[in-house]
Amino acid sequence: MRILIIEDEPKMQMGLKDNLEFEGYEVDSSNNGEDGLKKILENKFDLILLDVMLPKLSGFDVCRKTREQKIATPIILLTAKGEEIDKIIGLEIGADDYVTKPFSLRELLARIKAVLRRAEKSVGVSGIVMIGRTEVNFASYNAFEEGISVQMSHKEFELLKYLYNNRNQTVNRDDLLKNVWGDIFTTSRTIDNFIVKLRQKIETDPNNPKVILTVHGIGYKLIAMQ
Ligand code: CA
């Protein structure tokens, strides 16, 4: 497991690095936002510990730009006391969790483990999951059914991924609008049309869906074993 620490306080950075290495993690570190972002874009990490107040590029900007590049690596923000209000913003810009300084090592390790577990559950370490009979790779945006490529648009992948991350539970249309489309101009009719298209691609019988179920009056539910 590779962790990137982006933290400008040398003591803090060293302390984290030593402790995480002691716990068996492979650790890389950076002391400003610009360099940190460069490392994120050029390497593959399993988790990022990201300080909020950083020189050159703030932690929020690093987080936002990482997600803009469709990099889903879990991010835990390190916020300072008094930045309470920023925590919410942090989660809204795509961070997975946060800890407030000063934090105990035990607390941080527990958060790291929880976030890694969640990430593993969400798309698998490789990014490849089975949805119905379709093998979907959310890391490279490819899908195959019995070796034959299934063509899907970027938006279809994103919709499928959101449903998969919330598999076996009902997802309402408002959640889809907010989290997949991110705007208020899309109508729920658009979502329904996308679902029809997705079903044509992954269901054995699109008229009798077994993978993406309709939950009447609410939304949809994706059924998956993994
Ligand atoms: Ca700082």
GROMACS .gro file of C-alpha atoms and ligand atoms in nm:
model
  227
    1MET     CA    1   0.000   0.000   0.000
    2ARG     CA    2   0.146   0.334  -0.108
    3ILE     CA    3   0.063   0.651   0.075
    4LEU     CA    4   0.149   1.004  -0.033
    5ILE     CA    5   0.183   1.265   0.240
    6ILE     CA    6   0.149   1.627   0.132
    7GLU     CA    7   0.242   1.835   0.435
    8ASP     CA    8   0.462   2.142   0.467
    9GLU     CA    9   0.551   2.119   0.835
   10PRO     CA   10   0.876   1.917   0.833
   11LYS     CA   11   0.823   1.770   1.180
   12MET     CA   12   0.472   1.659   1.101
   13GLN     CA   13   0.574   1.516   0.766
   14MET     CA   14   0.866   1.322   0.912
   15GLY     CA   15   0.664   1.196   1.205
   16LEU     CA   16   0.388   1.068   0.979
   17LYS     CA   17   0.633   0.912   0.737
   18ASP     CA   18   0.821   0.725   1.010
   19ASN     CA   19   0.508   0.599   1.176
   20LEU     CA   20   0.337   0.490   0.857
   21GLU     CA   21   0.649   0.312   0.737
   22PHE     CA   22   0.666   0.140   1.073
   23GLU     CA   23   0.309   0.023   1.010
   24GLY     CA   24   0.424  -0.130   0.682
   25TYR     CA   25   0.309   0.133   0.435
   26GLU     CA   26   0.527   0.255   0.152
   27VAL     CA   27   0.544   0.633   0.189
   28ASP     CA   28   0.624   0.918  -0.045
   29SER     CA   29   0.604   1.279   0.064
   30SER     CA   30   0.584   1.629  -0.066
   31ASN     CA   31   0.596   1.969   0.106
   32ASN     CA   32   0.385   2.186  -0.122
   33GLY     CA   33   0.063   2.161  -0.318
   34GLU     CA   34   0.210   2.201  -0.663
   35ASP     CA   35   0.468   1.927  -0.620
   36GLY     CA   36   0.214   1.707  -0.444
   37LEU     CA   37  -0.031   1.734  -0.731
   38LYS     CA   38   0.246   1.652  -0.978
   39LYS     CA   39   0.323   1.336  -0.781
   40ILE     CA   40  -0.044   1.239  -0.777
   41LEU     CA   41  -0.070   1.279  -1.154
   42GLU     CA   42   0.250   1.091  -1.228
   43ASN     CA   43   0.228   0.804  -0.980
   44LYS     CA   44  -0.021   0.561  -0.843
   45PHE     CA   45  -0.100   0.582  -0.473
   46ASP     CA   46  -0.351   0.393  -0.263
   47LEU     CA   47  -0.414   0.687  -0.035
   48ILE     CA   48  -0.326   1.055   0.001
   49LEU     CA   49  -0.287   1.245   0.329
   50LEU     CA   50  -0.338   1.605   0.234
   51ASP     CA   51  -0.275   1.908   0.452
   52VAL     CA   52  -0.514   2.195   0.383
   53MET     CA   53  -0.285   2.495   0.437
   54LEU     CA   54  -0.003   2.443   0.191
   55PRO     CA   55   0.233   2.668  -0.004
   56LYS     CA   56   0.178   2.716  -0.379
   57LEU     CA   57  -0.151   2.527  -0.402
   58SER     CA   58  -0.392   2.470  -0.116
   59GLY     CA   59  -0.503   2.123  -0.013
   60PHE     CA   60  -0.851   2.205  -0.140
   61ASP     CA   61  -0.715   2.293  -0.483
   62VAL     CA   62  -0.504   1.978  -0.493
   63CYS     CA   63  -0.810   1.773  -0.402
   64ARG     CA   64  -1.030   1.942  -0.658
   65LYS     CA   65  -0.774   1.911  -0.938
   66THR     CA   66  -0.713   1.546  -0.854
   67ARG     CA   67  -1.083   1.469  -0.891
   68GLU     CA   68  -1.103   1.676  -1.210
   69GLN     CA   69  -0.845   1.440  -1.354
   70LYS     CA   70  -1.075   1.148  -1.265
   71ILE     CA   71  -0.827   1.015  -1.012
   72ALA     CA   72  -1.030   0.838  -0.745
   73THR     CA   73  -0.747   0.771  -0.496
   74PRO     CA   74  -0.887   0.817  -0.144
   75ILE     CA   75  -0.790   1.147   0.018
   76ILE     CA   76  -0.783   1.222   0.391
   77LEU     CA   77  -0.754   1.593   0.467
   78LEU     CA   78  -0.543   1.710   0.758
   79THR     CA   79  -0.717   2.017   0.890
   80ALA     CA   80  -0.597   2.251   1.160
   81LYS     CA   81  -0.807   2.338   1.461
   82GLY     CA   82  -1.034   2.628   1.378
   83GLU     CA   83  -1.077   2.510   1.019
   84GLU     CA   84  -1.391   2.328   1.130
   85ILE     CA   85  -1.602   2.500   0.868
   86ASP     CA   86  -1.369   2.379   0.596
   87LYS     CA   87  -1.433   2.017   0.676
   88ILE     CA   88  -1.766   2.023   0.501
   89ILE     CA   89  -1.618   2.195   0.199
   90GLY     CA   90  -1.346   1.931   0.206
   91LEU     CA   91  -1.591   1.648   0.177
   92GLU     CA   92  -1.782   1.834  -0.092
   93ILE     CA   93  -1.476   1.878  -0.311
   94GLY     CA   94  -1.413   1.506  -0.315
   95ALA     CA   95  -1.210   1.424  -0.004
   96ASP     CA   96  -1.301   1.095   0.164
   97ASP     CA   97  -1.238   1.191   0.524
   98TYR     CA   98  -1.053   1.437   0.743
   99VAL     CA   99  -0.872   1.450   1.073
  100THR     CA  100  -0.823   1.761   1.281
  101LYS     CA  101  -0.479   1.848   1.414
  102PRO     CA  102  -0.362   1.761   1.668
  103PHE     CA  103  -0.469   1.400   1.614
  104SER     CA  104  -0.339   1.082   1.767
  105LEU     CA  105  -0.157   0.832   1.554
  106ARG     CA  106  -0.410   0.572   1.657
  107GLU     CA  107  -0.695   0.785   1.530
  108LEU     CA  108  -0.522   0.850   1.200
  109LEU     CA  109  -0.438   0.483   1.147
  110ALA     CA  110  -0.799   0.389   1.213
  111ARG     CA  111  -0.916   0.645   0.957
  112ILE     CA  112  -0.662   0.525   0.703
  113LYS     CA  113  -0.771   0.165   0.743
  114ALA     CA  114  -1.140   0.255   0.720
  115VAL     CA  115  -1.089   0.464   0.406
  116LEU     CA  116  -0.877   0.194   0.240
  117ARG     CA  117  -1.137  -0.069   0.323
  118ARG     CA  118  -1.409   0.145   0.175
  119ALA     CA  119  -1.206   0.213  -0.139
  120GLU     CA  120  -1.139  -0.155  -0.186
  121LYS     CA  121  -1.506  -0.231  -0.150
  122SER     CA  122  -1.606   0.042  -0.389
  123VAL     CA  123  -1.419  -0.050  -0.704
  124GLY     CA  124  -1.172  -0.321  -0.611
  125VAL     CA  125  -0.797  -0.273  -0.599
  126SER     CA  126  -0.764  -0.325  -0.974
  127GLY     CA  127  -1.066  -0.114  -1.060
  128ILE     CA  128  -1.225  -0.417  -1.229
  129VAL     CA  129  -1.562  -0.544  -1.115
  130MET     CA  130  -1.827  -0.779  -1.247
  131ILE     CA  131  -2.167  -0.625  -1.300
  132GLY     CA  132  -2.408  -0.888  -1.421
  133ARG     CA  133  -2.218  -1.061  -1.702
  134THR     CA  134  -2.018  -0.750  -1.783
  135GLU     CA  135  -1.661  -0.700  -1.668
  136VAL     CA  136  -1.622  -0.329  -1.600
  137ASN     CA  137  -1.292  -0.154  -1.546
  138PHE     CA  138  -1.360   0.179  -1.377
  139ALA     CA  139  -0.992   0.270  -1.378
  140SER     CA  140  -0.952   0.262  -1.755
  141TYR     CA  141  -1.320   0.305  -1.850
  142ASN     CA  142  -1.345  -0.021  -2.043
  143ALA     CA  143  -1.614  -0.285  -2.034
  144PHE     CA  144  -1.626  -0.634  -2.178
  145GLU     CA  145  -1.882  -0.904  -2.207
  146GLU     CA  146  -1.739  -1.246  -2.286
  147GLY     CA  147  -1.432  -1.079  -2.429
  148ILE     CA  148  -1.625  -0.841  -2.651
  149SER     CA  149  -1.593  -0.470  -2.581
  150VAL     CA  150  -1.907  -0.295  -2.461
  151GLN     CA  151  -1.915   0.066  -2.579
  152MET     CA  152  -2.021   0.311  -2.312
  153SER     CA  153  -2.000   0.687  -2.292
  154HIS     CA  154  -1.812   0.853  -2.010
  155LYS     CA  155  -2.139   0.955  -1.848
  156GLU     CA  156  -2.272   0.602  -1.869
  157PHE     CA  157  -1.960   0.479  -1.691
  158GLU     CA  158  -2.002   0.742  -1.422
  159LEU     CA  159  -2.366   0.654  -1.370
  160LEU     CA  160  -2.284   0.285  -1.354
  161LYS     CA  161  -2.001   0.352  -1.110
  162TYR     CA  162  -2.222   0.552  -0.878
  163LEU     CA  163  -2.487   0.281  -0.883
  164TYR     CA  164  -2.219   0.019  -0.822
  165ASN     CA  165  -2.066   0.208  -0.531
  166ASN     CA  166  -2.413   0.213  -0.377
  167ARG     CA  167  -2.499  -0.137  -0.491
  168ASN     CA  168  -2.781  -0.334  -0.337
  169GLN     CA  169  -2.940  -0.020  -0.206
  170THR     CA  170  -3.191   0.215  -0.357
  171VAL     CA  171  -3.046   0.531  -0.509
  172ASN     CA  172  -3.293   0.810  -0.568
  173ARG     CA  173  -3.295   1.029  -0.875
  174ASP     CA  174  -3.196   1.341  -0.681
  175ASP     CA  175  -2.877   1.169  -0.563
  176LEU     CA  176  -2.796   1.075  -0.920
  177LEU     CA  177  -2.858   1.428  -1.042
  178LYS     CA  178  -2.637   1.572  -0.772
  179ASN     CA  179  -2.355   1.320  -0.777
  180VAL     CA  180  -2.336   1.207  -1.137
  181TRP     CA  181  -2.453   1.512  -1.328
  182GLY     CA  182  -2.363   1.771  -1.069
  183ASP     CA  183  -2.616   2.020  -1.198
  184ILE     CA  184  -2.974   2.123  -1.156
  185PHE     CA  185  -3.055   2.155  -1.523
  186THR     CA  186  -3.070   1.786  -1.598
  187THR     CA  187  -3.415   1.639  -1.564
  188SER     CA  188  -3.500   1.304  -1.415
  189ARG     CA  189  -3.616   1.208  -1.765
  190THR     CA  190  -3.252   1.226  -1.876
  191ILE     CA  191  -3.156   0.982  -1.602
  192ASP     CA  192  -3.429   0.742  -1.707
  193ASN     CA  193  -3.304   0.757  -2.066
  194PHE     CA  194  -2.950   0.680  -1.953
  195ILE     CA  195  -3.075   0.385  -1.752
  196VAL     CA  196  -3.254   0.249  -2.060
  197LYS     CA  197  -2.928   0.275  -2.256
  198LEU     CA  198  -2.725   0.111  -1.978
  199ARG     CA  199  -2.970  -0.176  -1.957
  200GLN     CA  200  -2.941  -0.236  -2.331
  201LYS     CA  201  -2.568  -0.274  -2.280
  202ILE     CA  202  -2.546  -0.486  -1.967
  203GLU     CA  203  -2.876  -0.668  -1.920
  204THR     CA  204  -2.939  -1.007  -2.080
  205ASP     CA  205  -3.300  -0.900  -2.136
  206PRO     CA  206  -3.326  -0.519  -2.113
  207ASN     CA  207  -3.705  -0.540  -2.086
  208ASN     CA  208  -3.678  -0.765  -1.785
  209PRO     CA  209  -3.381  -0.618  -1.596
  210LYS     CA  210  -3.203  -0.823  -1.334
  211VAL     CA  211  -2.907  -0.595  -1.268
  212ILE     CA  212  -3.042  -0.239  -1.265
  213LEU     CA  213  -3.384  -0.255  -1.103
  214THR     CA  214  -3.643   0.020  -1.096
  215VAL     CA  215  -3.764   0.117  -0.752
  216HIS     CA  216  -4.098   0.274  -0.835
  217GLY     CA  217  -4.140   0.634  -0.736
  218ILE     CA  218  -3.785   0.656  -0.599
  219GLY     CA  219  -3.506   0.557  -0.831
  220TYR     CA  220  -3.288   0.258  -0.905
  221LYS     CA  221  -3.103  -0.025  -0.741
  222LEU     CA  222  -2.803  -0.206  -0.885
  223ILE     CA  223  -2.770  -0.568  -0.784
  224ALA     CA  224  -2.416  -0.702  -0.755
  225MET     CA  225  -2.254  -0.975  -0.550
  226GLN     CA  226  -1.907  -0.828  -0.499
  227CA      CA  227   0.031   2.336   0.660
   0.00000   0.00000   0.00000
